[in-house]
């Protein structure tokens, strides 16, 4: 079980998220929804230890995680930020290897596994990451995060700026992970169809807090709720 309890944080003296609590079971995919600017990205950064923390706790299987980002990655958190942020002057192979080595894992095994799991990257293995299309970079960012062998994978707007065919491929990749039932996934997204194709439960944020926890069926069946909470 992955849990965030009373998360409060922001930048400098400005608090963006306040008293946020949520949980994700092992093997579960949970969506993090809400309009732009409600704190979804900030919450993911809080979880990774990338912003100023004013209170709260992040824990995995009941054990609080260390404060540093590097130690959280080694403890089992994987993160794909909005905008992908691959290393543009490293090759695809080097991007994957760097993530694995940073978490004390073997380079060769990580690269072989990534290229087997993500066939779209095979022909680009020695290409510079900066030369890839936006969709290919997004898949590389996911492969790089998985090279750390995470127990919890967080993705921030994975479909943003990606053509529909690649979005479908990303959904297929995540569905295969979901079927393995060993990895917990949190997806922060504006693309509701993409989210609901994977997640059966969602937390909806508003004003830096969790406004509501809903099931996929509740969202699909209530257009008024969709409009009120998400503006769609």
PDB file of C-alpha atoms in Angstrom:
ATOM      1  CA  UNK A   1       0.000   0.000   0.000  1.00  0.00           C
ATOM      2  CA  UNK A   2       1.267   3.456  -0.967  1.00  0.00           C
ATOM      3  CA  UNK A   3      -0.042   6.330   1.137  1.00  0.00           C
ATOM      4  CA  UNK A   4       0.174  10.114   1.276  1.00  0.00           C
ATOM      5  CA  UNK A   5      -1.037  11.600   4.548  1.00  0.00           C
ATOM      6  CA  UNK A   6      -1.805  15.294   5.163  1.00  0.00           C
ATOM      7  CA  UNK A   7       0.571  16.425   2.408  1.00  0.00           C
ATOM      8  CA  UNK A   8       1.140  20.180   2.581  1.00  0.00           C
ATOM      9  CA  UNK A   9       3.762  21.845   0.416  1.00  0.00           C
ATOM     10  CA  UNK A  10       4.655  24.435  -2.165  1.00  0.00           C
ATOM     11  CA  UNK A  11       7.406  26.789  -3.258  1.00  0.00           C
ATOM     12  CA  UNK A  12       9.155  29.147  -0.869  1.00  0.00           C
ATOM     13  CA  UNK A  13       6.531  30.484   1.499  1.00  0.00           C
ATOM     14  CA  UNK A  14       3.643  29.759  -0.894  1.00  0.00           C
ATOM     15  CA  UNK A  15       1.551  26.706  -0.053  1.00  0.00           C
ATOM     16  CA  UNK A  16       0.044  25.063  -3.127  1.00  0.00           C
ATOM     17  CA  UNK A  17      -1.305  21.794  -1.708  1.00  0.00           C
ATOM     18  CA  UNK A  18      -2.917  21.487   1.715  1.00  0.00           C
ATOM     19  CA  UNK A  19      -3.661  18.406   3.824  1.00  0.00           C
ATOM     20  CA  UNK A  20      -3.849  16.016   0.870  1.00  0.00           C
ATOM     21  CA  UNK A  21      -4.348  12.352   1.754  1.00  0.00           C
ATOM     22  CA  UNK A  22      -4.699   9.465  -0.684  1.00  0.00           C
ATOM     23  CA  UNK A  23      -3.749   5.817  -1.035  1.00  0.00           C
ATOM     24  CA  UNK A  24      -2.995   3.360  -3.833  1.00  0.00           C
ATOM     25  CA  UNK A  25      -3.075  -0.399  -3.443  1.00  0.00           C
ATOM     26  CA  UNK A  26      -0.390  -2.654  -4.893  1.00  0.00           C
ATOM     27  CA  UNK A  27      -1.247  -3.329  -8.538  1.00  0.00           C
ATOM     28  CA  UNK A  28      -3.845  -0.539  -8.658  1.00  0.00           C
ATOM     29  CA  UNK A  29      -4.056   2.305 -11.176  1.00  0.00           C
ATOM     30  CA  UNK A  30      -5.456   5.537  -9.752  1.00  0.00           C
ATOM     31  CA  UNK A  31      -6.177   8.722 -11.689  1.00  0.00           C
ATOM     32  CA  UNK A  32      -5.456  12.178 -10.307  1.00  0.00           C
ATOM     33  CA  UNK A  33      -7.917  14.557 -11.969  1.00  0.00           C
ATOM     34  CA  UNK A  34      -8.802  18.223 -11.835  1.00  0.00           C
ATOM     35  CA  UNK A  35      -8.728  21.422 -13.802  1.00  0.00           C
ATOM     36  CA  UNK A  36      -5.460  23.154 -14.673  1.00  0.00           C
ATOM     37  CA  UNK A  37      -3.741  24.795 -11.710  1.00  0.00           C
ATOM     38  CA  UNK A  38      -5.370  22.789  -8.913  1.00  0.00           C
ATOM     39  CA  UNK A  39      -2.125  21.233  -7.673  1.00  0.00           C
ATOM     40  CA  UNK A  40      -1.793  17.867  -9.442  1.00  0.00           C
ATOM     41  CA  UNK A  41       1.780  18.438 -10.593  1.00  0.00           C
ATOM     42  CA  UNK A  42       2.729  19.945  -7.240  1.00  0.00           C
ATOM     43  CA  UNK A  43       1.394  16.870  -5.443  1.00  0.00           C
ATOM     44  CA  UNK A  44       3.516  14.546  -7.576  1.00  0.00           C
ATOM     45  CA  UNK A  45       6.556  16.723  -6.921  1.00  0.00           C
ATOM     46  CA  UNK A  46       5.762  16.611  -3.200  1.00  0.00           C
ATOM     47  CA  UNK A  47       5.700  12.829  -3.343  1.00  0.00           C
ATOM     48  CA  UNK A  48       9.125  12.805  -5.038  1.00  0.00           C
ATOM     49  CA  UNK A  49      10.607  15.324  -2.600  1.00  0.00           C
ATOM     50  CA  UNK A  50      11.045  18.038  -5.221  1.00  0.00           C
ATOM     51  CA  UNK A  51       9.305  20.940  -3.458  1.00  0.00           C
ATOM     52  CA  UNK A  52       9.277  22.578  -0.039  1.00  0.00           C
ATOM     53  CA  UNK A  53       7.440  20.411   2.487  1.00  0.00           C
ATOM     54  CA  UNK A  54       5.409  22.055   5.244  1.00  0.00           C
ATOM     55  CA  UNK A  55       3.821  18.909   6.627  1.00  0.00           C
ATOM     56  CA  UNK A  56       2.603  15.402   5.948  1.00  0.00           C
ATOM     57  CA  UNK A  57       4.138  12.061   5.131  1.00  0.00           C
ATOM     58  CA  UNK A  58       4.693   9.668   2.236  1.00  0.00           C
ATOM     59  CA  UNK A  59       4.876   5.979   3.105  1.00  0.00           C
ATOM     60  CA  UNK A  60       5.161   2.627   1.384  1.00  0.00           C
ATOM     61  CA  UNK A  61       3.892  -0.499   3.131  1.00  0.00           C
ATOM     62  CA  UNK A  62       3.574   1.479   6.346  1.00  0.00           C
ATOM     63  CA  UNK A  63       7.178   2.750   6.360  1.00  0.00           C
ATOM     64  CA  UNK A  64       7.818   6.497   5.915  1.00  0.00           C
ATOM     65  CA  UNK A  65       9.999   7.256   2.897  1.00  0.00           C
ATOM     66  CA  UNK A  66      13.238   9.252   3.250  1.00  0.00           C
ATOM     67  CA  UNK A  67      13.181  12.956   2.442  1.00  0.00           C
ATOM     68  CA  UNK A  68      15.689  13.037  -0.403  1.00  0.00           C
ATOM     69  CA  UNK A  69      14.557  12.535  -3.990  1.00  0.00           C
ATOM     70  CA  UNK A  70      17.396  10.125  -4.791  1.00  0.00           C
ATOM     71  CA  UNK A  71      16.604   7.932  -1.800  1.00  0.00           C
ATOM     72  CA  UNK A  72      12.909   7.913  -2.652  1.00  0.00           C
ATOM     73  CA  UNK A  73      13.760   6.714  -6.149  1.00  0.00           C
ATOM     74  CA  UNK A  74      15.882   3.936  -4.692  1.00  0.00           C
ATOM     75  CA  UNK A  75      13.080   3.062  -2.269  1.00  0.00           C
ATOM     76  CA  UNK A  76      10.726   2.377  -5.167  1.00  0.00           C
ATOM     77  CA  UNK A  77       9.250   5.592  -6.589  1.00  0.00           C
ATOM     78  CA  UNK A  78       9.370   6.203 -10.333  1.00  0.00           C
ATOM     79  CA  UNK A  79       8.404   9.548 -11.857  1.00  0.00           C
ATOM     80  CA  UNK A  80       7.660  10.672 -15.415  1.00  0.00           C
ATOM     81  CA  UNK A  81       7.353  14.480 -15.249  1.00  0.00           C
ATOM     82  CA  UNK A  82       5.186  16.649 -17.437  1.00  0.00           C
ATOM     83  CA  UNK A  83       7.264  17.621 -20.454  1.00  0.00           C
ATOM     84  CA  UNK A  84       9.202  14.313 -20.336  1.00  0.00           C
ATOM     85  CA  UNK A  85      12.660  15.828 -19.634  1.00  0.00           C
ATOM     86  CA  UNK A  86      14.711  13.114 -21.269  1.00  0.00           C
ATOM     87  CA  UNK A  87      18.450  13.771 -21.486  1.00  0.00           C
ATOM     88  CA  UNK A  88      18.556  15.155 -25.052  1.00  0.00           C
ATOM     89  CA  UNK A  89      22.296  14.734 -25.657  1.00  0.00           C
ATOM     90  CA  UNK A  90      22.374  11.146 -24.448  1.00  0.00           C
ATOM     91  CA  UNK A  91      21.234   8.249 -26.615  1.00  0.00           C
ATOM     92  CA  UNK A  92      18.121   6.237 -25.865  1.00  0.00           C
ATOM     93  CA  UNK A  93      20.293   3.477 -24.435  1.00  0.00           C
ATOM     94  CA  UNK A  94      22.256   5.931 -22.296  1.00  0.00           C
ATOM     95  CA  UNK A  95      19.065   7.484 -20.893  1.00  0.00           C
ATOM     96  CA  UNK A  96      17.847   4.084 -19.730  1.00  0.00           C
ATOM     97  CA  UNK A  97      21.258   3.052 -18.411  1.00  0.00           C
ATOM     98  CA  UNK A  98      21.690   6.284 -16.449  1.00  0.00           C
ATOM     99  CA  UNK A  99      18.429   5.706 -14.572  1.00  0.00           C
ATOM    100  CA  UNK A 100      19.317   2.117 -13.721  1.00  0.00           C
ATOM    101  CA  UNK A 101      22.850   2.940 -12.586  1.00  0.00           C
ATOM    102  CA  UNK A 102      21.548   5.812 -10.455  1.00  0.00           C
ATOM    103  CA  UNK A 103      19.480   3.311  -8.484  1.00  0.00           C
ATOM    104  CA  UNK A 104      22.261   0.784  -8.171  1.00  0.00           C
ATOM    105  CA  UNK A 105      20.927  -1.558 -10.863  1.00  0.00           C
ATOM    106  CA  UNK A 106      22.665  -3.249 -13.761  1.00  0.00           C
ATOM    107  CA  UNK A 107      23.004  -1.286 -16.994  1.00  0.00           C
ATOM    108  CA  UNK A 108      22.897  -4.184 -19.463  1.00  0.00           C
ATOM    109  CA  UNK A 109      19.857  -5.874 -17.955  1.00  0.00           C
ATOM    110  CA  UNK A 110      17.925  -2.590 -17.750  1.00  0.00           C
ATOM    111  CA  UNK A 111      18.596  -1.721 -21.401  1.00  0.00           C
ATOM    112  CA  UNK A 112      17.741  -5.212 -22.648  1.00  0.00           C
ATOM    113  CA  UNK A 113      14.488  -5.235 -20.680  1.00  0.00           C
ATOM    114  CA  UNK A 114      13.487  -1.773 -21.878  1.00  0.00           C
ATOM    115  CA  UNK A 115      14.101  -2.527 -25.550  1.00  0.00           C
ATOM    116  CA  UNK A 116      12.179  -5.799 -25.211  1.00  0.00           C
ATOM    117  CA  UNK A 117       9.225  -4.097 -23.524  1.00  0.00           C
ATOM    118  CA  UNK A 118       9.221  -1.038 -25.787  1.00  0.00           C
ATOM    119  CA  UNK A 119       9.810  -2.219 -29.386  1.00  0.00           C
ATOM    120  CA  UNK A 120       9.308   1.318 -30.719  1.00  0.00           C
ATOM    121  CA  UNK A 121      12.665   2.226 -29.124  1.00  0.00           C
ATOM    122  CA  UNK A 122      14.704  -0.602 -30.656  1.00  0.00           C
ATOM    123  CA  UNK A 123      15.441   1.127 -33.962  1.00  0.00           C
ATOM    124  CA  UNK A 124      16.268   4.326 -32.077  1.00  0.00           C
ATOM    125  CA  UNK A 125      18.521   2.727 -29.448  1.00  0.00           C
ATOM    126  CA  UNK A 126      21.625   4.673 -30.507  1.00  0.00           C
ATOM    127  CA  UNK A 127      19.837   7.858 -31.531  1.00  0.00           C
ATOM    128  CA  UNK A 128      20.095  10.977 -29.400  1.00  0.00           C
ATOM    129  CA  UNK A 129      16.985  11.348 -27.268  1.00  0.00           C
ATOM    130  CA  UNK A 130      16.607  14.957 -28.414  1.00  0.00           C
ATOM    131  CA  UNK A 131      16.119  13.763 -32.001  1.00  0.00           C
ATOM    132  CA  UNK A 132      13.055  11.655 -31.154  1.00  0.00           C
ATOM    133  CA  UNK A 133       9.475  12.725 -31.748  1.00  0.00           C
ATOM    134  CA  UNK A 134       7.426  13.902 -28.781  1.00  0.00           C
ATOM    135  CA  UNK A 135       5.649  10.568 -28.549  1.00  0.00           C
ATOM    136  CA  UNK A 136       8.880   8.609 -28.739  1.00  0.00           C
ATOM    137  CA  UNK A 137      10.367  10.797 -26.013  1.00  0.00           C
ATOM    138  CA  UNK A 138       7.343  10.107 -23.828  1.00  0.00           C
ATOM    139  CA  UNK A 139       7.780   6.362 -24.248  1.00  0.00           C
ATOM    140  CA  UNK A 140      11.494   6.750 -23.500  1.00  0.00           C
ATOM    141  CA  UNK A 141      10.641   8.699 -20.336  1.00  0.00           C
ATOM    142  CA  UNK A 142       8.387   5.847 -19.211  1.00  0.00           C
ATOM    143  CA  UNK A 143      11.041   3.244 -20.084  1.00  0.00           C
ATOM    144  CA  UNK A 144      13.641   5.262 -18.185  1.00  0.00           C
ATOM    145  CA  UNK A 145      11.433   5.454 -15.088  1.00  0.00           C
ATOM    146  CA  UNK A 146      10.793   1.719 -15.234  1.00  0.00           C
ATOM    147  CA  UNK A 147      14.529   1.053 -15.468  1.00  0.00           C
ATOM    148  CA  UNK A 148      14.689   1.941 -11.762  1.00  0.00           C
ATOM    149  CA  UNK A 149      12.391  -1.040 -11.039  1.00  0.00           C
ATOM    150  CA  UNK A 150       9.831   1.095  -9.177  1.00  0.00           C
ATOM    151  CA  UNK A 151       7.016  -0.156  -6.999  1.00  0.00           C
ATOM    152  CA  UNK A 152       5.039   3.027  -7.598  1.00  0.00           C
ATOM    153  CA  UNK A 153       5.039   4.793 -10.983  1.00  0.00           C
ATOM    154  CA  UNK A 154       3.755   8.369 -11.278  1.00  0.00           C
ATOM    155  CA  UNK A 155       2.995   9.936 -14.642  1.00  0.00           C
ATOM    156  CA  UNK A 156       2.216  13.618 -15.139  1.00  0.00           C
ATOM    157  CA  UNK A 157       0.173  14.329 -18.294  1.00  0.00           C
ATOM    158  CA  UNK A 158       1.612  11.401 -20.298  1.00  0.00           C
ATOM    159  CA  UNK A 159      -0.679  12.051 -23.275  1.00  0.00           C
ATOM    160  CA  UNK A 160       0.118  15.767 -23.569  1.00  0.00           C
ATOM    161  CA  UNK A 161       1.350  16.707 -27.051  1.00  0.00           C
ATOM    162  CA  UNK A 162       1.387  13.083 -28.185  1.00  0.00           C
ATOM    163  CA  UNK A 163      -0.366  11.870 -31.334  1.00  0.00           C
ATOM    164  CA  UNK A 164      -3.361   9.559 -30.792  1.00  0.00           C
ATOM    165  CA  UNK A 165      -1.656   6.407 -32.088  1.00  0.00           C
ATOM    166  CA  UNK A 166       1.189   6.838 -29.582  1.00  0.00           C
ATOM    167  CA  UNK A 167      -1.302   7.607 -26.794  1.00  0.00           C
ATOM    168  CA  UNK A 168      -2.961   4.269 -27.566  1.00  0.00           C
ATOM    169  CA  UNK A 169       0.432   2.557 -27.435  1.00  0.00           C
ATOM    170  CA  UNK A 170       1.196   4.169 -24.067  1.00  0.00           C
ATOM    171  CA  UNK A 171      -2.195   3.005 -22.784  1.00  0.00           C
ATOM    172  CA  UNK A 172      -1.370  -0.520 -23.940  1.00  0.00           C
ATOM    173  CA  UNK A 173       2.004  -0.425 -22.166  1.00  0.00           C
ATOM    174  CA  UNK A 174       0.398   0.733 -18.923  1.00  0.00           C
ATOM    175  CA  UNK A 175      -2.393  -1.831 -19.240  1.00  0.00           C
ATOM    176  CA  UNK A 176       0.201  -4.604 -19.523  1.00  0.00           C
ATOM    177  CA  UNK A 177       1.857  -3.305 -16.352  1.00  0.00           C
ATOM    178  CA  UNK A 178      -1.511  -3.192 -14.632  1.00  0.00           C
ATOM    179  CA  UNK A 179      -2.167  -6.808 -15.574  1.00  0.00           C
ATOM    180  CA  UNK A 180       1.071  -7.843 -13.866  1.00  0.00           C
ATOM    181  CA  UNK A 181      -0.482  -6.614 -10.584  1.00  0.00           C
ATOM    182  CA  UNK A 182       2.899  -5.776  -9.097  1.00  0.00           C
ATOM    183  CA  UNK A 183       3.133  -2.052  -9.821  1.00  0.00           C
ATOM    184  CA  UNK A 184       1.018   0.774  -8.428  1.00  0.00           C
ATOM    185  CA  UNK A 185       0.389   3.615 -10.898  1.00  0.00           C
ATOM    186  CA  UNK A 186      -0.767   7.205 -10.386  1.00  0.00           C
ATOM    187  CA  UNK A 187      -1.745   9.121 -13.536  1.00  0.00           C
ATOM    188  CA  UNK A 188      -2.314  12.877 -13.429  1.00  0.00           C
ATOM    189  CA  UNK A 189      -4.126  13.736 -16.647  1.00  0.00           C
ATOM    190  CA  UNK A 190      -6.492  16.073 -18.479  1.00  0.00           C
ATOM    191  CA  UNK A 191      -7.319  13.341 -21.018  1.00  0.00           C
ATOM    192  CA  UNK A 192     -10.255  11.708 -19.248  1.00  0.00           C
ATOM    193  CA  UNK A 193     -10.744   8.927 -21.801  1.00  0.00           C
ATOM    194  CA  UNK A 194      -7.107   7.901 -21.433  1.00  0.00           C
ATOM    195  CA  UNK A 195      -7.356   7.865 -17.640  1.00  0.00           C
ATOM    196  CA  UNK A 196     -10.596   5.961 -17.475  1.00  0.00           C
ATOM    197  CA  UNK A 197      -9.322   3.310 -19.883  1.00  0.00           C
ATOM    198  CA  UNK A 198      -6.854   2.348 -17.147  1.00  0.00           C
ATOM    199  CA  UNK A 199      -8.032   3.504 -13.726  1.00  0.00           C
ATOM    200  CA  UNK A 200     -11.069   2.288 -11.836  1.00  0.00           C
ATOM    201  CA  UNK A 201     -10.791   4.977  -9.183  1.00  0.00           C
ATOM    202  CA  UNK A 202      -9.845   8.645  -9.144  1.00  0.00           C
ATOM    203  CA  UNK A 203      -9.073  11.477  -6.783  1.00  0.00           C
ATOM    204  CA  UNK A 204     -10.328  14.853  -7.994  1.00  0.00           C
ATOM    205  CA  UNK A 205      -8.360  17.893  -6.859  1.00  0.00           C
ATOM    206  CA  UNK A 206      -9.609  21.458  -6.474  1.00  0.00           C
ATOM    207  CA  UNK A 207      -7.851  24.380  -4.837  1.00  0.00           C
ATOM    208  CA  UNK A 208      -4.868  22.338  -3.706  1.00  0.00           C
ATOM    209  CA  UNK A 209      -6.909  19.716  -1.867  1.00  0.00           C
ATOM    210  CA  UNK A 210      -8.740  16.481  -2.627  1.00  0.00           C
ATOM    211  CA  UNK A 211     -12.297  17.523  -3.433  1.00  0.00           C
ATOM    212  CA  UNK A 212     -13.670  14.051  -3.986  1.00  0.00           C
ATOM    213  CA  UNK A 213     -12.819  10.395  -4.456  1.00  0.00           C
ATOM    214  CA  UNK A 214     -14.859   8.756  -7.220  1.00  0.00           C
ATOM    215  CA  UNK A 215     -15.094   5.496  -9.104  1.00  0.00           C
ATOM    216  CA  UNK A 216     -14.811   5.223 -12.867  1.00  0.00           C
ATOM    217  CA  UNK A 217     -18.490   4.261 -13.110  1.00  0.00           C
ATOM    218  CA  UNK A 218     -19.507   7.367 -11.147  1.00  0.00           C
ATOM    219  CA  UNK A 219     -17.592   9.602 -13.517  1.00  0.00           C
ATOM    220  CA  UNK A 220     -18.811   7.917 -16.681  1.00  0.00           C
ATOM    221  CA  UNK A 221     -22.426   7.946 -15.544  1.00  0.00           C
ATOM    222  CA  UNK A 222     -22.707  11.531 -14.293  1.00  0.00           C
ATOM    223  CA  UNK A 223     -22.145  14.279 -16.857  1.00  0.00           C
ATOM    224  CA  UNK A 224     -23.069  16.973 -14.347  1.00  0.00           C
ATOM    225  CA  UNK A 225     -20.381  15.697 -11.982  1.00  0.00           C
ATOM    226  CA  UNK A 226     -17.845  15.749 -14.808  1.00  0.00           C
ATOM    227  CA  UNK A 227     -18.680  19.362 -15.568  1.00  0.00           C
ATOM    228  CA  UNK A 228     -18.652  20.504 -11.948  1.00  0.00           C
ATOM    229  CA  UNK A 229     -15.391  18.832 -11.031  1.00  0.00           C
ATOM    230  CA  UNK A 230     -13.458  18.825 -14.264  1.00  0.00           C
ATOM    231  CA  UNK A 231     -15.081  21.404 -16.512  1.00  0.00           C
ATOM    232  CA  UNK A 232     -15.791  18.873 -19.286  1.00  0.00           C
TER     233      UNK A 232
END
